[in-house]
PDB file of C-alpha atoms in Angstrom:
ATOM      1  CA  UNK A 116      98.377 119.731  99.434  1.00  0.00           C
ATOM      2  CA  UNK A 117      96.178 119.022  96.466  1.00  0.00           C
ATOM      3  CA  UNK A 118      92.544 120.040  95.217  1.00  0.00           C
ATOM      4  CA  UNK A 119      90.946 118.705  92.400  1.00  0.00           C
ATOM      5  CA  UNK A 120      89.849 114.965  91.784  1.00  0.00           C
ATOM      6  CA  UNK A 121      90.035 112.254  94.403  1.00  0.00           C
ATOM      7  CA  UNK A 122      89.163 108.794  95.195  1.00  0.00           C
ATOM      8  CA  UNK A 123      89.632 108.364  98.967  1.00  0.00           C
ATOM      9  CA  UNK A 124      89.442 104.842  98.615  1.00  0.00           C
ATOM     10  CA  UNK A 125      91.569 103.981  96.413  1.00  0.00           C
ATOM     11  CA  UNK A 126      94.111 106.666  98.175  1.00  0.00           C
ATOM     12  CA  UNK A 127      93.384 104.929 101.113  1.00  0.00           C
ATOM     13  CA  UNK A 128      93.970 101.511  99.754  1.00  0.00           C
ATOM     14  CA  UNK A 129      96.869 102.346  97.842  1.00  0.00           C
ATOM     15  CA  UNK A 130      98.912 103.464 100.795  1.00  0.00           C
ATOM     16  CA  UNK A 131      97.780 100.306 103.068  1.00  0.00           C
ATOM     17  CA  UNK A 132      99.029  97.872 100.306  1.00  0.00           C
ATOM     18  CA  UNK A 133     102.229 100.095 100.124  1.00  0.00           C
ATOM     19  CA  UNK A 134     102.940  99.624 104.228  1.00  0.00           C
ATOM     20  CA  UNK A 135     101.928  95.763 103.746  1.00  0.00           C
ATOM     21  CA  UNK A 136     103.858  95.242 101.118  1.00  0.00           C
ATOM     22  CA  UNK A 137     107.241  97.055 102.718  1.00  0.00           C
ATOM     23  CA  UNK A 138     106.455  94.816 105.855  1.00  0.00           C
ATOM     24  CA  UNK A 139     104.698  97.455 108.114  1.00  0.00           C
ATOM     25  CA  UNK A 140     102.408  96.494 110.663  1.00  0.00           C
ATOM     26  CA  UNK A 141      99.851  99.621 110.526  1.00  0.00           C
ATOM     27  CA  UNK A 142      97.295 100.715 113.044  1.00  0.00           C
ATOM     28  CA  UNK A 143      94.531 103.789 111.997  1.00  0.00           C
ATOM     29  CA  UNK A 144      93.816 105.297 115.641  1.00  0.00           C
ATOM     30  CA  UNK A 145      92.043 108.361 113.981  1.00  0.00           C
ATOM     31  CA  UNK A 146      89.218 108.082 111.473  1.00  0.00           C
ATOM     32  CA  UNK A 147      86.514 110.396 111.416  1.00  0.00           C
ATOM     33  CA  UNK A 148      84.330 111.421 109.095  1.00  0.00           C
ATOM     34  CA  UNK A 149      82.160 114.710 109.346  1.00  0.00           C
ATOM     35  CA  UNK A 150      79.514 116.503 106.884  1.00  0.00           C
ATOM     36  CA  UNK A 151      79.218 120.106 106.579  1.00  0.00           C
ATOM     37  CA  UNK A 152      77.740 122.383 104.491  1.00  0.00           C
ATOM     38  CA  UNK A 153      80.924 122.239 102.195  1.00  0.00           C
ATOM     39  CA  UNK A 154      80.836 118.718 102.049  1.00  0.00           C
ATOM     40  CA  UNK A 155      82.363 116.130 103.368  1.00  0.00           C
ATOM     41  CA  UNK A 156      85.493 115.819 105.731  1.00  0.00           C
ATOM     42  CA  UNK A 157      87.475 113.036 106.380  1.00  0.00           C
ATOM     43  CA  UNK A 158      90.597 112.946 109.162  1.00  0.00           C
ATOM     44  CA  UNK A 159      92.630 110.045 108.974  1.00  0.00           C
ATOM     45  CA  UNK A 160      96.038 109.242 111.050  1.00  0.00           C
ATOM     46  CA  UNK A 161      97.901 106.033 110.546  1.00  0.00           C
ATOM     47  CA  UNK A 162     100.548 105.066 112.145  1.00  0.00           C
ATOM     48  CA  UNK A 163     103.342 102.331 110.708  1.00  0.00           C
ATOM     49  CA  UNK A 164     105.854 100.277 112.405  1.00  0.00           C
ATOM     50  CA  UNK A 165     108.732  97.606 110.853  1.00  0.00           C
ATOM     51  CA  UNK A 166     111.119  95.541 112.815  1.00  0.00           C
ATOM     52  CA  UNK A 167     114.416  95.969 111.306  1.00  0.00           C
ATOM     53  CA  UNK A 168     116.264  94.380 113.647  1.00  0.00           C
ATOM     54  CA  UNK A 169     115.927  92.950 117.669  1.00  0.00           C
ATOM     55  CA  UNK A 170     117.176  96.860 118.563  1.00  0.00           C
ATOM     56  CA  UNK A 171     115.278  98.979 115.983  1.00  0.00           C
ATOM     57  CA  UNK A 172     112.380  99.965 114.760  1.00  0.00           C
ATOM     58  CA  UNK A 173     111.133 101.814 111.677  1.00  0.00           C
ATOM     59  CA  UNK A 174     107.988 104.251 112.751  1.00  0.00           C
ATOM     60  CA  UNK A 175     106.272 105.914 109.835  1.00  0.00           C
ATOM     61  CA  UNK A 176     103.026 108.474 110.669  1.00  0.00           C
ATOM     62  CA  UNK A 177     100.666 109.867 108.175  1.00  0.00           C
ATOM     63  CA  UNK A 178      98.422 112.618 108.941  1.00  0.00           C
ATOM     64  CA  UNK A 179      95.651 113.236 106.140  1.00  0.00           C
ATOM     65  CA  UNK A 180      92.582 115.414 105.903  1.00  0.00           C
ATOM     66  CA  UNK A 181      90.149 115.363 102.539  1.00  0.00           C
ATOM     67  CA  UNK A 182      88.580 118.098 103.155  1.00  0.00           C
ATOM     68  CA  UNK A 183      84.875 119.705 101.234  1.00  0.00           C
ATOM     69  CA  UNK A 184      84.260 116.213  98.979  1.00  0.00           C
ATOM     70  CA  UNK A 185      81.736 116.768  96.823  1.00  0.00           C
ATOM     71  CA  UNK A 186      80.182 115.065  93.955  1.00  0.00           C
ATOM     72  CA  UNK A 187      80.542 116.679  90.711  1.00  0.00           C
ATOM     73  CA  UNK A 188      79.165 115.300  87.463  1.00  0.00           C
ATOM     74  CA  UNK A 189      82.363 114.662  84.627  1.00  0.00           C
ATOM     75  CA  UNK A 190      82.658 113.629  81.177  1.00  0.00           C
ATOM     76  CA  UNK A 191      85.011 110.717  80.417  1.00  0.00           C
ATOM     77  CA  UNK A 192      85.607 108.720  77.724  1.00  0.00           C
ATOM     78  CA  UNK A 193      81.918 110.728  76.234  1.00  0.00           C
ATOM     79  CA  UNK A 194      80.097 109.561  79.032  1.00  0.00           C
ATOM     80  CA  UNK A 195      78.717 111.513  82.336  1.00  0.00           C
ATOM     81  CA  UNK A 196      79.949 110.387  85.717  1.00  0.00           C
ATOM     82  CA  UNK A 197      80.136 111.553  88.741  1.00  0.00           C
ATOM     83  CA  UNK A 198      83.524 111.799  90.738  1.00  0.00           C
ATOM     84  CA  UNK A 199      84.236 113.032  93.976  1.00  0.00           C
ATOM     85  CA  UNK A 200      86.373 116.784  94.667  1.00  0.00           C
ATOM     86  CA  UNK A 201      88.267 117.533  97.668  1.00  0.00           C
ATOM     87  CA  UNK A 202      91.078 119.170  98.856  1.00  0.00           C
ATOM     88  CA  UNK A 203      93.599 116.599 100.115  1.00  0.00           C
ATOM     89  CA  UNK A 204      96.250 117.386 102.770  1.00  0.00           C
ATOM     90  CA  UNK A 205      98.600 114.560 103.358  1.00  0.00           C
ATOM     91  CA  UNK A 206     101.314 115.192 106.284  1.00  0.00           C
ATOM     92  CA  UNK A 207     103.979 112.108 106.313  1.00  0.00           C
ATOM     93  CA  UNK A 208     106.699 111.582 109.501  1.00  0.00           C
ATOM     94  CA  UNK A 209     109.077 108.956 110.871  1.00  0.00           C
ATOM     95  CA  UNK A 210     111.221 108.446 113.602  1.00  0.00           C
ATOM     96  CA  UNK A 211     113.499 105.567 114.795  1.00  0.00           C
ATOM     97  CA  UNK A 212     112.627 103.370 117.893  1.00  0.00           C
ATOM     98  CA  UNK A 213     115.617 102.022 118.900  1.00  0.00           C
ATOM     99  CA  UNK A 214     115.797  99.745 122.213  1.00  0.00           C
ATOM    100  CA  UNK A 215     112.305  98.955 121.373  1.00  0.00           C
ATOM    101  CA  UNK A 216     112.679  95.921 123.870  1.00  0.00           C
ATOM    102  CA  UNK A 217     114.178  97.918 126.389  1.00  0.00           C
ATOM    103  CA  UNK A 218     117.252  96.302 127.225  1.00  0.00           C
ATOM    104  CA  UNK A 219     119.496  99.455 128.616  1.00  0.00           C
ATOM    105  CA  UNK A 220     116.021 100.624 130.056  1.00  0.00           C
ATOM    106  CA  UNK A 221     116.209 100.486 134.534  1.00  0.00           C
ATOM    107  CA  UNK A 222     119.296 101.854 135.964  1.00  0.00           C
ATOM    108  CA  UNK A 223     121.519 104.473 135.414  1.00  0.00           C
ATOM    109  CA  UNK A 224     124.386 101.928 134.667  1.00  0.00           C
ATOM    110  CA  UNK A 225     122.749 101.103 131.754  1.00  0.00           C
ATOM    111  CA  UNK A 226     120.935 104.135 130.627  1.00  0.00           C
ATOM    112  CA  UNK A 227     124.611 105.623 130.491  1.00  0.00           C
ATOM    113  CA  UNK A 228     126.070 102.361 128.562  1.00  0.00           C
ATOM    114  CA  UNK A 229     122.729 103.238 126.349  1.00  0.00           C
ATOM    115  CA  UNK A 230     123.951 106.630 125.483  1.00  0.00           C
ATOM    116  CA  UNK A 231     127.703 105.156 124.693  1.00  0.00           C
ATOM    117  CA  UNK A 232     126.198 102.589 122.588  1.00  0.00           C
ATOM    118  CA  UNK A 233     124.317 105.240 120.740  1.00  0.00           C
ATOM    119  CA  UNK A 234     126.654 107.980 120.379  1.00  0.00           C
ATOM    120  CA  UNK A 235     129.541 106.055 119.799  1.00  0.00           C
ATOM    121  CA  UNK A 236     129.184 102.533 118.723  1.00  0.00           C
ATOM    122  CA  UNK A 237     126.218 103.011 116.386  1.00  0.00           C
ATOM    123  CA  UNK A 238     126.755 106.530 114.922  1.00  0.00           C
ATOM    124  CA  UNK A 239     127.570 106.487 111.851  1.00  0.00           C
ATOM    125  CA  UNK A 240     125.249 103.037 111.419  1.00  0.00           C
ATOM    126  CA  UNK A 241     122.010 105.492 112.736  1.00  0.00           C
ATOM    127  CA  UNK A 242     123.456 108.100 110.486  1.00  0.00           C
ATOM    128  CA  UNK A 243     124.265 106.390 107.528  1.00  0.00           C
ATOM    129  CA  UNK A 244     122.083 103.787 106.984  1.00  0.00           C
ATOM    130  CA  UNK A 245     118.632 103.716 109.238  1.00  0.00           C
ATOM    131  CA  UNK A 246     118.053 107.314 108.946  1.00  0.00           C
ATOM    132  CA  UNK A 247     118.722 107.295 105.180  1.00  0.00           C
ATOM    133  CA  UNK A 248     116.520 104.232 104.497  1.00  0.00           C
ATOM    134  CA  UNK A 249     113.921 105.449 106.655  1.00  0.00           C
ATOM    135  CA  UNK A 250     113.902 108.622 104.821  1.00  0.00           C
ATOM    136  CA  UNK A 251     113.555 106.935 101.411  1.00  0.00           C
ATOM    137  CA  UNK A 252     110.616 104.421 102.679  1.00  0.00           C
ATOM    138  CA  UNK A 253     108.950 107.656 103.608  1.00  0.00           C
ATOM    139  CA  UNK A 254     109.965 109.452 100.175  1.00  0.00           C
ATOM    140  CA  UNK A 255     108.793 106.255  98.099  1.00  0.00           C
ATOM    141  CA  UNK A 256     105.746 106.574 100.048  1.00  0.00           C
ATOM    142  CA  UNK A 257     105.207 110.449  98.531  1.00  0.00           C
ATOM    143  CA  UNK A 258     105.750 109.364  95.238  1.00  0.00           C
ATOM    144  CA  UNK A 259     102.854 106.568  95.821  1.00  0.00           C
ATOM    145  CA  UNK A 260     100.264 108.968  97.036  1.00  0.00           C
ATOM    146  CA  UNK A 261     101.181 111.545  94.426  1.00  0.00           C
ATOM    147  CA  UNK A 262     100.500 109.017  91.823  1.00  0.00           C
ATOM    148  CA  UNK A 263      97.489 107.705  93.376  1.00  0.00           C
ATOM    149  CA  UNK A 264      96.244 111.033  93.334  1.00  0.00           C
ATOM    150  CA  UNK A 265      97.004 111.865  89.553  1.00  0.00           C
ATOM    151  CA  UNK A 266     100.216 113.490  90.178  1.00  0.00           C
ATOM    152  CA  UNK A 267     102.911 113.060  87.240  1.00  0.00           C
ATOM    153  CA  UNK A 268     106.700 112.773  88.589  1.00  0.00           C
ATOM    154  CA  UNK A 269     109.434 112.769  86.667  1.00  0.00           C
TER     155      UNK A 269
END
């Protein structure tokens, strides 16, 4: 959650370059925009997927509202602008896809050979290593909006 100063473009263009650049394939399903009294609202939802391997895939989501934009004049550098004010809601996700060609999909046989696979083979791989680096793709991803956004981290 933020309120204060924001450029929804460059927020939005920030975080597109970001999923390009870590080799996501990215579709927006959801973007709306709506004016009300307060302003104007924005709903965006974005959804990000990266092959790791022929069994798994990386899924990232991203929910976002801007909520009451407004134009406000500011002074910077001496000189009036005008810059946009919003409260920002940002909402990241992931989840692994594995199978994604569906391979064990069909019979029982193979749904069971599926869960073996899964729970036995590949534990400590799903564990260890595509949960963790799925979890820091998404946390590198925070630390890009929040600096997009004027956030200072540490």
């Amino acid at each position: 959650k933020y309120n204060g100063f924001v450029d929804e473009r460059k927020l939005l263009t920030t975080i597109r370059a970001w999923l390009i650049d870590e080799g996501f394939e990215f579709q927006e399903p959801t973007y709306k925009n709506k004016t009300s009294p307060d302003g104007l609202d924005i709903e965006i939802k974005i959804f990000g997927e990266k092959k790791v391997n022929s069994y798994l895939k990386f899924w990232i989501k991203l929910d976002m509202w801007i909520r009451e934009i407004k134009e406000v004049p500011i002074v910077k550098d001496g000189v009036q602008q005008m810059a946009k004010e919003g409260k920002v809601w940002i909402e990241t996700s992931g989840y692994l896809e594995m199978d994604w060609q569906d391979r064990f999909g069909g019979n029982k046989f193979l749904q069971a050979l599926q869960d073996f696979y899964h729970k036995v083979i590949l534990m400590k791989t799903i564990e260890t290593k595509w949960w963790d680096t799925l979890y820091y793709k998404i946390y590198k991803l925070n630390s890009v909006i929040r600096n997009a956004l004027g956030f200072e981290t540490a």
